[in-house]
Coordinates of C-alpha atoms in Angstrom, one line a residue:
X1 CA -4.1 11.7 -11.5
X2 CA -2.0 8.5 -11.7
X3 CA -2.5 5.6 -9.4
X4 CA -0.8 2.2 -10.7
X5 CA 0.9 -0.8 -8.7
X6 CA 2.6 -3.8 -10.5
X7 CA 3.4 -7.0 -8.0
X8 CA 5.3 -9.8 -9.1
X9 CA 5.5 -12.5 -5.8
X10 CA 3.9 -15.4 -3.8
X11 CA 0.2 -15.6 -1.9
X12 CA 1.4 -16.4 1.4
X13 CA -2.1 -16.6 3.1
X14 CA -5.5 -18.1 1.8
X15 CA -8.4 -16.0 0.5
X16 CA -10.6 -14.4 3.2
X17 CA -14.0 -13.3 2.6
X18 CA -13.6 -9.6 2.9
X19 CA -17.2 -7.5 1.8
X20 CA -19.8 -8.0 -1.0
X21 CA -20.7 -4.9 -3.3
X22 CA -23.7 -5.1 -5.8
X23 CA -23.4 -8.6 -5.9
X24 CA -19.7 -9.0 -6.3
X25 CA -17.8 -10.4 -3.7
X26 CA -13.9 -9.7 -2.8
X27 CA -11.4 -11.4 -0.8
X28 CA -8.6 -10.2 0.6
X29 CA -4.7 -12.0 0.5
X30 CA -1.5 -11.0 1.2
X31 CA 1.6 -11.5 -1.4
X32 CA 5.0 -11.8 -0.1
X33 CA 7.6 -10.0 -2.2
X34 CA 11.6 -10.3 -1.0
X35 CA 13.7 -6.8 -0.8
X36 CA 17.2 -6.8 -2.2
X37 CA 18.5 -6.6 1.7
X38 CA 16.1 -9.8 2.4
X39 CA 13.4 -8.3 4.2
X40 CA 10.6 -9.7 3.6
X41 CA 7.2 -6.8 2.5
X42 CA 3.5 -8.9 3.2
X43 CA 1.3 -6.8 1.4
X44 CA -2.7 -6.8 1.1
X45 CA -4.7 -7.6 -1.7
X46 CA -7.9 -7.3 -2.6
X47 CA -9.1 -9.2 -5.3
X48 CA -12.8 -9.7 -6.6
X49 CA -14.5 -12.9 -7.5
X50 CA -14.7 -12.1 -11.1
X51 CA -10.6 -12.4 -11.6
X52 CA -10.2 -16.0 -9.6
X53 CA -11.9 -18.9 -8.7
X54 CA -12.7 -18.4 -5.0
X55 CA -12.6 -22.4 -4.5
X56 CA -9.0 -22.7 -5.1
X57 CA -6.4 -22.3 -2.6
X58 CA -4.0 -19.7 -4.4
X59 CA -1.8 -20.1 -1.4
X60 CA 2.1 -20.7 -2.2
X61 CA 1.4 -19.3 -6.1
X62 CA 3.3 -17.2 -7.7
X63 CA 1.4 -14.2 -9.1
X64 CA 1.8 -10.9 -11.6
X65 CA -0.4 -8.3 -10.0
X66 CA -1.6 -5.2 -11.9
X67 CA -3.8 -2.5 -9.9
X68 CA -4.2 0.6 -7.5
X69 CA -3.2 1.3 -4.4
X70 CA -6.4 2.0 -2.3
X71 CA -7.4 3.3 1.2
X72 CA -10.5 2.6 3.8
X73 CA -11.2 4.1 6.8
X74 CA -11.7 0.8 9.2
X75 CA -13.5 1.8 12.3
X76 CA -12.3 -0.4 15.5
X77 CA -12.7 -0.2 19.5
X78 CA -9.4 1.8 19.6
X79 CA -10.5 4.4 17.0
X80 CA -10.4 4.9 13.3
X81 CA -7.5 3.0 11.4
X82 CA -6.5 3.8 7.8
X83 CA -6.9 0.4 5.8
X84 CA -4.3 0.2 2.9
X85 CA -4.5 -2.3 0.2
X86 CA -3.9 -3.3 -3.1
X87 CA -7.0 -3.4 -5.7
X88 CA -5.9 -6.1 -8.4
X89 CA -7.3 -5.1 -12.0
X90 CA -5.6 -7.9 -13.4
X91 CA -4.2 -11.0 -12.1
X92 CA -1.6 -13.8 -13.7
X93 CA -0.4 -17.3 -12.1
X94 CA 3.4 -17.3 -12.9
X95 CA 5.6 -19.9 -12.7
X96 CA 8.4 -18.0 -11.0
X97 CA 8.7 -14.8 -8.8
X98 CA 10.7 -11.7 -9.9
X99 CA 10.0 -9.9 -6.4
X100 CA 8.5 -6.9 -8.6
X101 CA 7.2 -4.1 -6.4
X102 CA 6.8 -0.7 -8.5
X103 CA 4.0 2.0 -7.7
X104 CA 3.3 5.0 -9.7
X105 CA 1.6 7.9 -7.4
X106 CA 0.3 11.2 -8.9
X107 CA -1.7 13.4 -7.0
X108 CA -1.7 16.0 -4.2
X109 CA -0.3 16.6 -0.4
X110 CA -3.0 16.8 1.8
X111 CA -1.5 17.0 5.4
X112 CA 1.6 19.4 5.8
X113 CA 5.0 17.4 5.4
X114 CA 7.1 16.7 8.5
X115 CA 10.4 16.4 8.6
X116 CA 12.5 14.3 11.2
X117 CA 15.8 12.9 11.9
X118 CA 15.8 8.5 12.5
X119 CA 17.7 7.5 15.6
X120 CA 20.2 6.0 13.1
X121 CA 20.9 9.8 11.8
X122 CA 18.7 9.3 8.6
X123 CA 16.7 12.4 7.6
X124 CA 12.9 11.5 6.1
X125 CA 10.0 13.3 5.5
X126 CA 6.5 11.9 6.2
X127 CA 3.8 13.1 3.6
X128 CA 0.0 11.5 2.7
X129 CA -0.9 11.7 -0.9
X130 CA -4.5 12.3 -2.0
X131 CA -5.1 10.7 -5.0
X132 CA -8.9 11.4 -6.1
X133 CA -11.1 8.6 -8.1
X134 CA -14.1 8.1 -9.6
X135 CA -17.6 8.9 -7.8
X136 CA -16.0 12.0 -5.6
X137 CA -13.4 9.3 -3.6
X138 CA -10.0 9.6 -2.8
X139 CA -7.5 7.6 -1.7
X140 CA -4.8 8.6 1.1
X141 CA -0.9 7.1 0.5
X142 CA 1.4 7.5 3.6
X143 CA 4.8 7.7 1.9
X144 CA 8.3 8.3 3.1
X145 CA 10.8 10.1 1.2
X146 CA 14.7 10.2 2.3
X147 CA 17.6 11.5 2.2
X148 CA 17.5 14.7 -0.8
X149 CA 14.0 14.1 -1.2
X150 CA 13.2 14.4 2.4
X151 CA 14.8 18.1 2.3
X152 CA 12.8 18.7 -0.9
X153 CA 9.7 17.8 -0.2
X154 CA 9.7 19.0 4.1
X155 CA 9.4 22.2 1.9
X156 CA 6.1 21.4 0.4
X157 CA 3.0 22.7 1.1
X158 CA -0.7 20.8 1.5
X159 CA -2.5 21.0 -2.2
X160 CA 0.7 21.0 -3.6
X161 CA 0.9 18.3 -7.0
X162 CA 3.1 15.7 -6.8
X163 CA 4.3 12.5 -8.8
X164 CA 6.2 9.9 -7.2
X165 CA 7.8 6.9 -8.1
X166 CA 8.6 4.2 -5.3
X167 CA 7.7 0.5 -3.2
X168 CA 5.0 -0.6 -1.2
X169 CA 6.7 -1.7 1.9
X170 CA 5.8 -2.7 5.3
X171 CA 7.0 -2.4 9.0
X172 CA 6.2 -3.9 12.4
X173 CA 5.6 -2.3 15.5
X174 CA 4.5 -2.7 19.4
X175 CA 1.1 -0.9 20.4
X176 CA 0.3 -0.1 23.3
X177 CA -3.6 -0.1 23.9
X178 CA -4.9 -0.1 28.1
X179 CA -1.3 -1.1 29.0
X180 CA -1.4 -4.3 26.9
X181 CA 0.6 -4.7 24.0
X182 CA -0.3 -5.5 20.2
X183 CA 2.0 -6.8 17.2
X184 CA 0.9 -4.5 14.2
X185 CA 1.9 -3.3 10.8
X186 CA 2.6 0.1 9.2
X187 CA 2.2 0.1 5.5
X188 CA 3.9 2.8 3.7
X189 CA 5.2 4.1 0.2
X190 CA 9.0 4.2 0.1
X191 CA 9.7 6.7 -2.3
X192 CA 12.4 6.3 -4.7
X193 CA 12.0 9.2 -7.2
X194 CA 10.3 12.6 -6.8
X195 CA 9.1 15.0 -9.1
X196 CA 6.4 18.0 -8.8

């Protein structure tokens, strides 16, 4: 099993106090890395007080992140919502941003693939990646594949290996929860290669 991430961009928000485990506490961030069309991918990080010093404000800095691409189950009023993050292993204060955002996936389907057609006539598949860890975990990766790669993989089947090769990216969207309306995000893996 393979589960790496390498982020080169800026901390656009300060450190928040996230959880304490055996004594160590981690914060989580979010680091702003620019598309080659513009758009603009806020993603989370969780970082642990042994890596910075939780009295600076790493706001604005440009970093070099190296880690793994974790999920949580975060229980909320609504229901149970899949927490994605980034877990930084290693962390570097750069002096300038390359807008690096590689992620190296290898492990197995583990919900049927579905297959669909965008309104703008774009064919994707939908597929969550189980990647196991240490102590019996696992972590679970939405990702989208397109065009080829949606045909490709539509005909996968759950337990199925996979090894993928893509972006952490992030959407918006309206929910609507007792008929009021919430701003959320999506985060996602866009895959850019495939292999089995």
């Amino acid at each position: 099993m393979k589960n790496e991430v390498i982020l080169n961009g800026k901390i656009v928000s300060e450190l928040i106090f996230n959880h304490k485990m055996m004594n160590e506490k981690f914060y989580l961030t979010y680091i702003s890395i620019q598309r080659l069309s513009g758009t603009e991918d806020k993603i989370p990080v969780m970082i642990s007080e042994k890596l910075i010093d939780s009295g600076i404000n790493y706001k604005n800095s440009n970093v070099l992140i190296h880690g793994q691409y974790r999920s949580h189950n975060n229980h909320q009023n609504d229901g149970i919502h899949l927490s994605l993050y980034v877990f930084v292993l290693q962390i570097e204060v750069l002096p300038e941003v390359s807008n690096q955002n590689e992620i190296i996936l290898k492990g197995f389907i583990c919900k049927q693939p579905t297959f669909r057609t965008t309104p703008l006539g774009r064919k994707i598949s939908d597929i969550i990646l189980a990647i196991p860890r240490i102590y019996g975990k696992s972590d679970y990766i939405p990702c989208v594949c397109w065009g080829k790669n949606s045909y490709y993989v539509s005909k996968l089947n759950v337990g199925d290996p996979v090894h993928i090769e893509g972006r952490i990216q992030s959407r918006s969207y309206d929910k609507v929860i007792n008929g009021i309306t919430e701003k959320r995000t999506a985060y996602e893996i866009s895959v850019i290669n495939f292999n089995i």
